[in-house]
Coordinates of C-alpha atoms in Angstrom, one line a residue:
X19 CA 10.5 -8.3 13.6
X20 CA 9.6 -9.9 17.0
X21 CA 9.6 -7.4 20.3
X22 CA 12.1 -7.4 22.6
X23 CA 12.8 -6.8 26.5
X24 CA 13.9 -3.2 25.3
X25 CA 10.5 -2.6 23.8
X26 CA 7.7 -5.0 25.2
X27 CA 4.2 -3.0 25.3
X28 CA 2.7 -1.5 21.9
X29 CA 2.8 -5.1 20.4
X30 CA 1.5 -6.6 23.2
X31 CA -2.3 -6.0 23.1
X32 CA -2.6 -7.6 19.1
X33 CA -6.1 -9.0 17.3
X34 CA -5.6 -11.6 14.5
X35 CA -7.2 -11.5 11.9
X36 CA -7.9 -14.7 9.3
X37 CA -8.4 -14.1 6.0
X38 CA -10.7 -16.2 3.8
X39 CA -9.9 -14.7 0.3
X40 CA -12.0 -11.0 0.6
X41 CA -10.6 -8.2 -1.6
X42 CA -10.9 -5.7 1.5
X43 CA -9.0 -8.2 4.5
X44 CA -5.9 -6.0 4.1
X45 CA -8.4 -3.2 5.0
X46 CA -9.4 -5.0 8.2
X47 CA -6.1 -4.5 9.4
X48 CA -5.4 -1.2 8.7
X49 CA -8.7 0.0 10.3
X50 CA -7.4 -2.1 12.8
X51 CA -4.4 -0.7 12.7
X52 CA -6.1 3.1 12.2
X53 CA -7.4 2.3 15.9
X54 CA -4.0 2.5 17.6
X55 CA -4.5 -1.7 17.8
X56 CA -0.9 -3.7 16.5
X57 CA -2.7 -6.6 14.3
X58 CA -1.5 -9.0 11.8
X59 CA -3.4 -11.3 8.5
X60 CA -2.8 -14.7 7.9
X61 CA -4.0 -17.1 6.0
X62 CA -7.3 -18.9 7.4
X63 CA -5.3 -22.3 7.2
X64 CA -2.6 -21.5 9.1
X65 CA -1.6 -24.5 11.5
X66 CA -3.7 -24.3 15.0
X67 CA -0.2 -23.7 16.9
X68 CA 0.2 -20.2 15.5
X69 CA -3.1 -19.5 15.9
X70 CA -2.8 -20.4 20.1
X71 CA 1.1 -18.9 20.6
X72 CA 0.0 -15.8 18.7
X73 CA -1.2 -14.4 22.0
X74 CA -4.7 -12.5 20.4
X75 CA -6.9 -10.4 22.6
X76 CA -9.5 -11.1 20.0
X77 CA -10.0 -12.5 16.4
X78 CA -11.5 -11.3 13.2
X79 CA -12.5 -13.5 10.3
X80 CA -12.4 -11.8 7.0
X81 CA -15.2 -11.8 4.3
X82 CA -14.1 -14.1 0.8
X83 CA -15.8 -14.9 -2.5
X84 CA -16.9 -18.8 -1.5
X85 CA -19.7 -20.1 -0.3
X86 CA -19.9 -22.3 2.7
X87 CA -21.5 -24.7 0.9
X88 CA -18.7 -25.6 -1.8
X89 CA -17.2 -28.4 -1.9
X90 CA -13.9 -28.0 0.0
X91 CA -15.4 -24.1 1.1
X92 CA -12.6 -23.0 4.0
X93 CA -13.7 -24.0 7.6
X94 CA -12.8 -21.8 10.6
X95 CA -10.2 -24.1 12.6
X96 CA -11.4 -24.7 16.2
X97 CA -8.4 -23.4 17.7
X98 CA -9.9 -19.9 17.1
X99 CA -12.7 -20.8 19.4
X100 CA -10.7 -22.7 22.2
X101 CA -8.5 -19.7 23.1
X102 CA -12.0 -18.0 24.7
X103 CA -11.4 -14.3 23.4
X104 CA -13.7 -12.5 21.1
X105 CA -14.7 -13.1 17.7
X106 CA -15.6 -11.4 14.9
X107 CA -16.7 -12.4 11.4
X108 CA -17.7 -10.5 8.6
X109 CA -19.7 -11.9 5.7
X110 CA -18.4 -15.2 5.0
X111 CA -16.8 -15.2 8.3
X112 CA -20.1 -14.8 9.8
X113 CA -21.7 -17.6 7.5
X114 CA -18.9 -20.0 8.2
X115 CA -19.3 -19.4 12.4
X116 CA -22.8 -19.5 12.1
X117 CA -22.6 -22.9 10.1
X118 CA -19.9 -24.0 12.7
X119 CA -22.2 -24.4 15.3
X120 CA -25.0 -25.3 13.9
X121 CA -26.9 -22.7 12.3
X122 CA -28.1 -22.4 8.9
X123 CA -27.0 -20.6 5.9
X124 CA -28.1 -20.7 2.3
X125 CA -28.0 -19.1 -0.9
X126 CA -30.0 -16.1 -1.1
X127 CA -33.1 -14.9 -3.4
X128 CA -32.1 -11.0 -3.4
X129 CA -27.8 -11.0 -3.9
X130 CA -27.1 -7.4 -2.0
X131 CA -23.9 -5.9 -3.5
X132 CA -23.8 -2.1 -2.6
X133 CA -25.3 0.4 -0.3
X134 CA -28.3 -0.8 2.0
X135 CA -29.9 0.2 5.5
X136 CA -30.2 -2.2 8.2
X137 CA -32.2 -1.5 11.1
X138 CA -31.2 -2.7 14.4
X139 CA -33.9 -4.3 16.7
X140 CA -32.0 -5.6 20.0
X141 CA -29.1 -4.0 21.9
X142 CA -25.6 -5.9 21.8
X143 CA -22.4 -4.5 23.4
X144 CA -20.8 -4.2 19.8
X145 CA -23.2 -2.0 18.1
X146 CA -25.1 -0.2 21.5
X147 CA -25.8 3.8 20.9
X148 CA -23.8 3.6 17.5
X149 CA -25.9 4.3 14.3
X150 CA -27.0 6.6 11.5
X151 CA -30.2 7.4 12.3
X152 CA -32.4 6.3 15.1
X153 CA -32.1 2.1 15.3
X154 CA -30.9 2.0 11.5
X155 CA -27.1 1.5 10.0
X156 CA -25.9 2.7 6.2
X157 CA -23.5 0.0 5.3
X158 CA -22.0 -1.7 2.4
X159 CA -23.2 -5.4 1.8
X160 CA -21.4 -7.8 -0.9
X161 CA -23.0 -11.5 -0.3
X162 CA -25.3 -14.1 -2.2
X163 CA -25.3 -16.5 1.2
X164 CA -27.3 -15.3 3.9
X165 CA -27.8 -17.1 7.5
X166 CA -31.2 -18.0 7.6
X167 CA -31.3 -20.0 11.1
X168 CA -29.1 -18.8 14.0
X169 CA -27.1 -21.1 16.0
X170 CA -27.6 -21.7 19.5
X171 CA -26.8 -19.2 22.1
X172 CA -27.0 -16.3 19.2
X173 CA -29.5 -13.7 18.7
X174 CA -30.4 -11.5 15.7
X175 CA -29.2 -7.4 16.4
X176 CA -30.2 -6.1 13.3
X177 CA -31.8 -7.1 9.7
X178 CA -32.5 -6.0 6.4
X179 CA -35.8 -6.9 4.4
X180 CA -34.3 -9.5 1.9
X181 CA -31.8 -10.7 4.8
X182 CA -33.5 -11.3 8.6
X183 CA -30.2 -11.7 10.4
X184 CA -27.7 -8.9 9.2
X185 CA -25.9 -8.7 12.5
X186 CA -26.1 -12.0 15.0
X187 CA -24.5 -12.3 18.7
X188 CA -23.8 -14.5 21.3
X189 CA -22.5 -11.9 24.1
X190 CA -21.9 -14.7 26.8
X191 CA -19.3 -16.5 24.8
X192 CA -18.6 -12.7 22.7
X193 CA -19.1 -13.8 19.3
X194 CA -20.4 -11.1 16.8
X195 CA -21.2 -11.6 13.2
X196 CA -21.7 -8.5 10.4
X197 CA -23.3 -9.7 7.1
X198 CA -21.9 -6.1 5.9
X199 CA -18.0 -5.1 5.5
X200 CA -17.3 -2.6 8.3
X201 CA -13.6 -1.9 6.7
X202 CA -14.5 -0.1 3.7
X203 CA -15.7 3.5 3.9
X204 CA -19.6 2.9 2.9
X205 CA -20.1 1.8 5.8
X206 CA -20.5 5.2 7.7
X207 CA -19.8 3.9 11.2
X208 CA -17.3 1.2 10.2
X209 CA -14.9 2.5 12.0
X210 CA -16.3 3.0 15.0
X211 CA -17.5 -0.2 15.0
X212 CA -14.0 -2.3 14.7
X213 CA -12.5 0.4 17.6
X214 CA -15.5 -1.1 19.7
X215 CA -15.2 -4.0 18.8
X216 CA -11.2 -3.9 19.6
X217 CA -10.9 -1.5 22.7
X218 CA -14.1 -2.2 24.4
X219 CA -14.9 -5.7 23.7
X220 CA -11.6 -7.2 23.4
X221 CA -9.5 -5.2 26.0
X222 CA -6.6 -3.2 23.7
X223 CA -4.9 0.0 24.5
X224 CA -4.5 2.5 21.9
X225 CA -0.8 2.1 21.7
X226 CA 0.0 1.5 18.1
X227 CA 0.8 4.9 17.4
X228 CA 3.3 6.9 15.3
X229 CA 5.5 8.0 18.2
X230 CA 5.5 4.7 20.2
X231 CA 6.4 2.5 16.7
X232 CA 9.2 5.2 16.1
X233 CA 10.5 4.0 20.1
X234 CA 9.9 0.6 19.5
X235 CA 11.7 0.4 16.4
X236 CA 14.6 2.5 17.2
X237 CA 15.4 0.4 20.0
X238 CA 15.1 -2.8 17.8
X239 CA 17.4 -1.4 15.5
X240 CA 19.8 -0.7 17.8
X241 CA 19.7 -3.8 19.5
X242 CA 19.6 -5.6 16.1
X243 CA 22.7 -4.0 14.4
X244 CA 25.2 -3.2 17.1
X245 CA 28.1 -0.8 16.3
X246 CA 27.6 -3.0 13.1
X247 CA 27.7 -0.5 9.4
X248 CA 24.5 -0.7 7.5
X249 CA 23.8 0.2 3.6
X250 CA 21.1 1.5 2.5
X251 CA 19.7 1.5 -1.4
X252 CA 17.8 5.2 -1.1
X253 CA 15.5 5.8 -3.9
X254 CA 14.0 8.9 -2.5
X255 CA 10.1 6.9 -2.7
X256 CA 8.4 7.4 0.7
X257 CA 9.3 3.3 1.9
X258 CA 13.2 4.0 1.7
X259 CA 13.6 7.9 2.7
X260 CA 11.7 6.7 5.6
X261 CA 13.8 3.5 6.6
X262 CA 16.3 6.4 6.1
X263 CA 14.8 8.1 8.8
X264 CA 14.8 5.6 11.1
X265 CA 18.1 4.5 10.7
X266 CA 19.8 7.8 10.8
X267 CA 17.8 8.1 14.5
X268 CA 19.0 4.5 15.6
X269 CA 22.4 4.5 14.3
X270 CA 23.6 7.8 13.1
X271 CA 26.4 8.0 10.8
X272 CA 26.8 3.8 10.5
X273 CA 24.8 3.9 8.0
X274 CA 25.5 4.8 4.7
X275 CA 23.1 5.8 2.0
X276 CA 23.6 4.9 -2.0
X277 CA 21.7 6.9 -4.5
X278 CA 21.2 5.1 -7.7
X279 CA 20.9 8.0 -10.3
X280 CA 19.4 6.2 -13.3
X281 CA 18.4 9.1 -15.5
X282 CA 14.9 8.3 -15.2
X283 CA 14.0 10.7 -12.4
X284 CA 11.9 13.7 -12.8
X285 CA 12.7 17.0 -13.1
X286 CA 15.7 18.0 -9.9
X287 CA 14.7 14.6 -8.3
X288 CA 18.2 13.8 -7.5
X289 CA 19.0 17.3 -6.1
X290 CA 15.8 16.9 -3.9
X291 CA 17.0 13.8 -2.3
X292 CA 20.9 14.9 -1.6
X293 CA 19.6 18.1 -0.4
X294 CA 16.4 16.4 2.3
X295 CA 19.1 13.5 3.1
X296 CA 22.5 14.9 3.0
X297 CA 22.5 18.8 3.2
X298 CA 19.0 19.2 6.1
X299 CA 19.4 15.9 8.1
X300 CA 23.0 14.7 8.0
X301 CA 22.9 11.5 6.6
X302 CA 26.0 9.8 4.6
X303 CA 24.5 9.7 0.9
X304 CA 26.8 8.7 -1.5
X305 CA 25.4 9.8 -5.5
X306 CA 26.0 7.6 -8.0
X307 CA 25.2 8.8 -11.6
X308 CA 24.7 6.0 -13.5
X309 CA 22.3 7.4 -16.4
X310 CA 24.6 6.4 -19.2
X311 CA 24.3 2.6 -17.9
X312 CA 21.1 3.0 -18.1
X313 CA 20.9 4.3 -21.2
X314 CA 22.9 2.0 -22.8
X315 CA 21.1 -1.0 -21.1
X316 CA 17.6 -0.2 -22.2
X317 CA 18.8 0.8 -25.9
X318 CA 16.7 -0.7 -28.7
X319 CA 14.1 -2.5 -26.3
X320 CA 10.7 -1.4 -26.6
X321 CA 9.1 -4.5 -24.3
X322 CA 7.4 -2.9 -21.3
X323 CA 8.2 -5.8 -18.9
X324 CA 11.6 -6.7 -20.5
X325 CA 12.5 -2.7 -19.7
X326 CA 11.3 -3.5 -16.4
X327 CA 13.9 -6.2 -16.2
X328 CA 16.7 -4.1 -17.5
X329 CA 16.5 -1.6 -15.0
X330 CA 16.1 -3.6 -12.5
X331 CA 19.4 -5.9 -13.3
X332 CA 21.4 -3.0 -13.9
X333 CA 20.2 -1.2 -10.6
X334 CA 21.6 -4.2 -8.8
X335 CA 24.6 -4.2 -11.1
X336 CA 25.1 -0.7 -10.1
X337 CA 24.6 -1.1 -6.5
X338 CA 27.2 -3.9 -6.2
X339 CA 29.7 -2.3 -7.5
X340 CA 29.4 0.4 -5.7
X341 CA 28.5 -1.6 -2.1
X342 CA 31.5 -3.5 -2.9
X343 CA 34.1 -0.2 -3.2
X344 CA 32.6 1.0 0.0
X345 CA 33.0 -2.5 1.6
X346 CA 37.0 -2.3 0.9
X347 CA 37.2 1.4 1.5
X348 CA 35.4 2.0 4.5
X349 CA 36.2 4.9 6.5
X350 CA 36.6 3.1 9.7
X351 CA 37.9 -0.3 8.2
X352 CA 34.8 -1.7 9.4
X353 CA 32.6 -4.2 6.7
X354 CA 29.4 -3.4 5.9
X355 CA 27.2 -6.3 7.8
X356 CA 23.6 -5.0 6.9
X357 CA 21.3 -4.5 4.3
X358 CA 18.4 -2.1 5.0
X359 CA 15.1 -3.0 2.4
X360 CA 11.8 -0.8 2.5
X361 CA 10.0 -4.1 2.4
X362 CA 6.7 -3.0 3.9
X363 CA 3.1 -5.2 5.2
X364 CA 1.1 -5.6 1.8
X365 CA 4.4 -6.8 0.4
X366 CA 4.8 -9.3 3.2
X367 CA 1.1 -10.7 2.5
X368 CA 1.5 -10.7 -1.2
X369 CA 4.3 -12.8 -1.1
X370 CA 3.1 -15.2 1.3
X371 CA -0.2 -15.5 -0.9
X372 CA 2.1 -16.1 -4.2
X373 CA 3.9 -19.1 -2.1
X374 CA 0.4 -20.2 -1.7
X375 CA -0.2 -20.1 -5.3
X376 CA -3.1 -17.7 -4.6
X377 CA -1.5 -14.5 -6.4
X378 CA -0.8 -13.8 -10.3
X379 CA 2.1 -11.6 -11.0
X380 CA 1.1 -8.4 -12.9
X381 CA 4.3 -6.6 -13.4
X382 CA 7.9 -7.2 -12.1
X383 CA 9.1 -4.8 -9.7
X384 CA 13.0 -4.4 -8.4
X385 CA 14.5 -4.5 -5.0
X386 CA 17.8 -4.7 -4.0
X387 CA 17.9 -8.6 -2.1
X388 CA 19.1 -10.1 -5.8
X389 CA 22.4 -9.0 -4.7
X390 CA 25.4 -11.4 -6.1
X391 CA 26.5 -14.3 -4.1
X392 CA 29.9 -12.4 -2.7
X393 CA 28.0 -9.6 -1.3
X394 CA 26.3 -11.5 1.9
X395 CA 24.5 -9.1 4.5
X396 CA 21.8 -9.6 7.2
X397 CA 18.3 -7.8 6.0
X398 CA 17.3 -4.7 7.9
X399 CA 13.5 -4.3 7.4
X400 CA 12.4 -2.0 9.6
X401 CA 9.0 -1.9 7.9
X402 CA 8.3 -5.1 7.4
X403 CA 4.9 -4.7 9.8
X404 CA 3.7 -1.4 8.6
X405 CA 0.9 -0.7 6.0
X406 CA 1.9 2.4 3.2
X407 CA -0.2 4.3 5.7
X408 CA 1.7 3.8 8.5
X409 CA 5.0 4.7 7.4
X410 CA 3.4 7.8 5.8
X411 CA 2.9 9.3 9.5
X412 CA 5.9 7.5 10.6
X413 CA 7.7 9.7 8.2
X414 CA 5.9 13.0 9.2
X415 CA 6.8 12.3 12.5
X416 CA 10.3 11.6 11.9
X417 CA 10.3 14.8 10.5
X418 CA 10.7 14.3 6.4
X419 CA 9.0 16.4 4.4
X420 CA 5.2 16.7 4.2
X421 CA 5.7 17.1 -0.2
X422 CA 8.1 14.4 -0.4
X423 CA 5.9 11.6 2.5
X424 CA 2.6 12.4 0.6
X425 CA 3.6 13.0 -3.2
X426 CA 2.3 10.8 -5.6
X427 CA 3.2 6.8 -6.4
X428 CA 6.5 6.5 -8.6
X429 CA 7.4 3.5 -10.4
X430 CA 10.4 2.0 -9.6
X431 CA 12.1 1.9 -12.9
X432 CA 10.7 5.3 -13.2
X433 CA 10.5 7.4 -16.4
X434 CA 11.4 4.2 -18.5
X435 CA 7.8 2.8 -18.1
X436 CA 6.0 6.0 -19.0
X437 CA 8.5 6.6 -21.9
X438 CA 6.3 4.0 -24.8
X439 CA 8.7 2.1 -26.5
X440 CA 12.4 2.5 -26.7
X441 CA 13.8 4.5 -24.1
X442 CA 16.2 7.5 -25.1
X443 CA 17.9 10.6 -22.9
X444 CA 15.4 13.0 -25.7
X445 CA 12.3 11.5 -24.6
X446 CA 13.2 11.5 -21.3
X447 CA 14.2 15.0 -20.6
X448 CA 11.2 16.3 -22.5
X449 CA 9.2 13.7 -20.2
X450 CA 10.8 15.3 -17.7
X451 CA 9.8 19.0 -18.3
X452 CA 5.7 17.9 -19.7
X453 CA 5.7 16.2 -16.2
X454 CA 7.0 19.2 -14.4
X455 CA 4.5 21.8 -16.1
X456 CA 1.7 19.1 -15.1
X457 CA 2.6 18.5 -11.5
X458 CA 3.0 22.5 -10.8
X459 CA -0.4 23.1 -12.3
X460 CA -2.5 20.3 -10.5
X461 CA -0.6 22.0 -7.3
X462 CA -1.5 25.7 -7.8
X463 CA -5.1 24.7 -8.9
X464 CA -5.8 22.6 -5.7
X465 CA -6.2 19.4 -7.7
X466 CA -2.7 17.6 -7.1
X467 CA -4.1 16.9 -3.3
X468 CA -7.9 15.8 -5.1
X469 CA -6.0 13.0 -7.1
X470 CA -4.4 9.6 -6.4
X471 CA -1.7 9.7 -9.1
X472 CA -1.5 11.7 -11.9
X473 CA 1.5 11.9 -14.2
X474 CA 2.4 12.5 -18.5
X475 CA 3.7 10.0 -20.6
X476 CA 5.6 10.3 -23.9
X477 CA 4.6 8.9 -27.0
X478 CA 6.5 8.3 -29.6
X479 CA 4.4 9.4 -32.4
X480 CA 4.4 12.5 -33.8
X481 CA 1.6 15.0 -35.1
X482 CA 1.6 18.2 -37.0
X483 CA 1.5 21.8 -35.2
X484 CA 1.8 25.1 -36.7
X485 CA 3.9 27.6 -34.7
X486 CA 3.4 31.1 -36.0
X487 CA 3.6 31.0 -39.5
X488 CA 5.6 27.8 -40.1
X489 CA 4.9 23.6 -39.5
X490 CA 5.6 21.7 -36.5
X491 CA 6.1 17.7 -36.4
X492 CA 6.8 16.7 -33.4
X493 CA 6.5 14.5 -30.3
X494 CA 2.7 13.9 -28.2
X495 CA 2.5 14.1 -24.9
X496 CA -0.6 12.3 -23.0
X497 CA -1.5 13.4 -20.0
X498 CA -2.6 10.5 -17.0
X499 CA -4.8 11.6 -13.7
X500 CA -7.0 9.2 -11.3
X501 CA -9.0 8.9 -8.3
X502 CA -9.0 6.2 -6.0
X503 CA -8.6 4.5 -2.7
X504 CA -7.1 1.2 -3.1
X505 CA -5.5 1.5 -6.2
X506 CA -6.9 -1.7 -7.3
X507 CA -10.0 0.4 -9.1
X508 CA -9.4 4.1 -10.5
X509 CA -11.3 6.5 -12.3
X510 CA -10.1 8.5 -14.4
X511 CA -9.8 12.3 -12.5
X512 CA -12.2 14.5 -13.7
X513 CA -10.1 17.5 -14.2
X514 CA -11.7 21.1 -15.2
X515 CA -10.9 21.8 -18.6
X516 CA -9.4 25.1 -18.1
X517 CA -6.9 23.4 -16.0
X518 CA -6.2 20.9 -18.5
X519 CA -6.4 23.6 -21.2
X520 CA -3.2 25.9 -19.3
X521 CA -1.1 22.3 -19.0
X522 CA -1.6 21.7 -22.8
X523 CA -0.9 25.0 -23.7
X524 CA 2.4 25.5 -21.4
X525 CA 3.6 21.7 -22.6
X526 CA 3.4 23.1 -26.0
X527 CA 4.8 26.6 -25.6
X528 CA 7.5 25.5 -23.2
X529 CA 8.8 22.7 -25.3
X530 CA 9.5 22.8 -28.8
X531 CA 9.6 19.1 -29.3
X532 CA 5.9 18.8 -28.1
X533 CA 3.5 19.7 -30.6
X534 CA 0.2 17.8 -29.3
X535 CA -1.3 17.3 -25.4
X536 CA -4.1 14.3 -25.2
X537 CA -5.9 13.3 -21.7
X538 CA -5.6 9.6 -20.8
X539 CA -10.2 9.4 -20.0
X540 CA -9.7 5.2 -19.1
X541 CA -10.5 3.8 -15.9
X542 CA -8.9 0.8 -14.5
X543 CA -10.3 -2.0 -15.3
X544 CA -10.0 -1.9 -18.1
X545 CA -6.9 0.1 -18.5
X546 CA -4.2 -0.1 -15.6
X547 CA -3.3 3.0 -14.1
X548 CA 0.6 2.7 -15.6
X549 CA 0.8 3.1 -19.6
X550 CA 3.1 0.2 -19.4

């Protein structure tokens, strides 16, 4: 969503940054981001027009696995250095700028991956009176190039033993190169290096911030929709409850919320949401209860992504219908002309990689924009340019609540990918209560905050208990807890064994159709974090 007259500053001061195929570029922008700078990613290719009319203050080239030296390696395209603002590249951004004008760079004896100390032996605007210890850095190096002869006009800041230029500058034309990843949290002054490098160095304000976005966006919406009615599919997941949010700001009671009960919530979901949405902050919610749908849709299919399908069809199914009845009988005769979506940044970036044949597809996930042919609206997406981050403290600020903004990930077809198998109401609701017992327990104990995700699954095996004096065969519950940052590695949470000792023995006392508890100990890879 482009700016407008209404709402011309926080977008105005912007860095853009090229990615050349790193795991951590999307982390770039949110430290970015994190330093109250608007940015955006594209591809390293992208044509040398949007590169110029993008308007940067100053441009950062990502890390990536190649090596200059491959045949058909990505080049940096000159238009990055004919707009004369800043540059910064980090690892094979560095390699591929050094290489660009005429430096050196070849493969190197030692390969650092990991933790290393580089000590700093000249002064540069970038890195002056920022380090760890006197004249030395702890960062996080992940290269097997190195440059090994600077280009002309560059100097070296700093070095490591196995790699002489670790840091290289050319202050008069302000073009900086880290051989270390400043965006990931190793590197202890990171941080404060990308908010020199963008404040400082390239000249932004510190105006992306929660309250000014929540400005900027309300006037866009406004401007965008009119006295127009807008529909909203509300899940009650942080992306949609805060495009709620938003909405209900911009436009009041025009928009109109539908809450797809699918019977796969957990335990008083659906309650939760009417009562945050409808009863606290006003908003039109309309509940459909849909579980027997459902049901009946997902009966005797036991395929994980097939389930996935399901739910996802028959959500839209649902939807329709019920967009279509509130089309007809609108209140104030008006049509529905929007469509609201909790599309958000990653999603935005993962899609444009797929259309580049550079993504895999993992799992299927559902939206709501496979609508049928007869129900046409215009896409709200008032996230569109926001990390999960981002619209985490929007959401805090709009005033949702702090349990509901920060509670674990939920999959989108919910309970019926951490139901194995064949989905039925019984494993469900006794899903629902194992989950319940879990959740209140990792809370009172401290750990729900300590962990990433943690959730139980049911299995549909069965395993002798004995309850008092008699025999018990009945259902297994595992329990699933990780740690991590990005999601895209986990470990498996280290829980204290009393604590998993009280779930197991409320699960089991508390539900008579449970008569074993196991603990999920697999990090990801190999395992994903999901069962299914």
């Amino acid at each position: 969503m482009s700016t407008t007259s209404a709402t011309p500053s926080i977008k105005q001061d912007r860095i853009l940054i090229l990615d050349f195929g790193s795991q951590y570029s999307q982390l770039i922008a949110r430290r970015v981001r994190e330093a109250g700078v608007f940015c955006e990613m594209y591809p390293f290719d992208i044509d040398s027009d949007r590169i110029t009319n993008f308007g940067a203050k100053g441009i950062i080239l990502s890390g990536g696995p190649e090596s200059v030296h491959g045949e058909g390696s990505p080049k940096i395209n000159q238009a990055v250095f004919d707009l004369d603002v800043p540059v910064l590249g980090i690892c094979y951004g560095m390699q591929a700028m050094a290489q660009q004008f005429g430096g050196q760079v070849h493969a190197s004896d030692v390969h650092e991956f990991g933790s290393a100390s580089i000590d700093v032996t000249a002064d540069c605007e970038l890195l002056i009176n920022i380090e760890d210890e006197p004249k030395k850095l702890h960062v996080w190096m992940s290269h097997g190039d190195k440059v090994t002869e600077l280009p002309t006009g560059f100097e070296v800041i700093a070095s490591t033993p196995s790699c002489p230029i670790a840091v290289m500058a050319n202050e008069q034309k302000r073009y900086y190169g880290l051989q270390f990843h400043p965006e990931v949290t190793h590197s202890l002054q990171g941080q404060v290096i990308l908010s020199r490098f963008v404040h400082q160095i390239c000249g932004c304000a510190g105006d992306w911030t929660p309250d000014n976005i929540i400005d900027m966006r309300v006037a866009q919406l406004k401007e965008q929709i009119g006295d127009a009615q807008v529909l909203l599919g509300l899940s009650g997941g942080v992306d949609s409850s805060v495009v709620a949010g938003l909405l209900h700001k911009a436009i009041g009671d025009k928009l109109t919320c539908v809450f797809v009960d699918n019977g796969l919530l957990r335990l008083h979901e659906g309650d939760q949401v009417m009562q945050v949405f409808a009863e606290n902050m006003g908003v039109k919610v309309i509940r459909v209860d849909a579980e027997q749908q459902f049901l009946d849709a997902l009966a005797g299919e036991a395929d994980p992504e097939a389930k996935r399908k399901i739910i996802g069809k028959t959500f839209i199914d649902v939807f329709a219908d019920t967009a279509r009845q509130l089309s007809k009988n609108s209140e104030t005769g008006e049509e529905i002309k929007f469509l609201a979506q909790g599309t958000i940044y990653p999603d935005v970036i993962e899609s444009a990689k797929s259309h580049q044949g550079k993504a895999h597809v993992i799992k299927s996930h559902h939206n709501v924009g496979g609508l049928p042919d007869d129900l046409q609206f215009e896409l709200v997406e008032p996230l569109r340019d926001l990390f999960k981050d981002e619209v985490r403290k929007l959401g805090i600020t709009l005033g949702l609540p702090h349990k509901m903004i920060y509670r674990h990930p939920f999959p989108g077809p919910g309970l019926g990918v951490r139901i194995l198998g064949e989905v039925k109401k019984e494993y469900a609701d006794i899903l629902r209560l194992a989950d319940a017992i879990f959740m209140q327990e990792l809370e009172k104990s401290g750990w729900y905050e300590k962990t990433a995700q943690a959730f139980a699954v049911f299995t549909p095996v069965k395993s002798v208990g004995v309850v008092g004096d008699g025999r018990r065969y009945a259902w297994v519950i595992a329990l699933r807890a990780v740690e991590t940052v990005d999601f895209m590695t986990a470990r498996f949470a280290h829980l204290p064994y009393e604590l998993i000792e009280t779930v197991s023995n409320r699960i089991m006392n508390e539900i008579k159709d449970v008569s074993r508890v196991t603990y999920d100990v697999s990090s990801k890879p190999p395992a994903t974090i999901e069962w299914e």
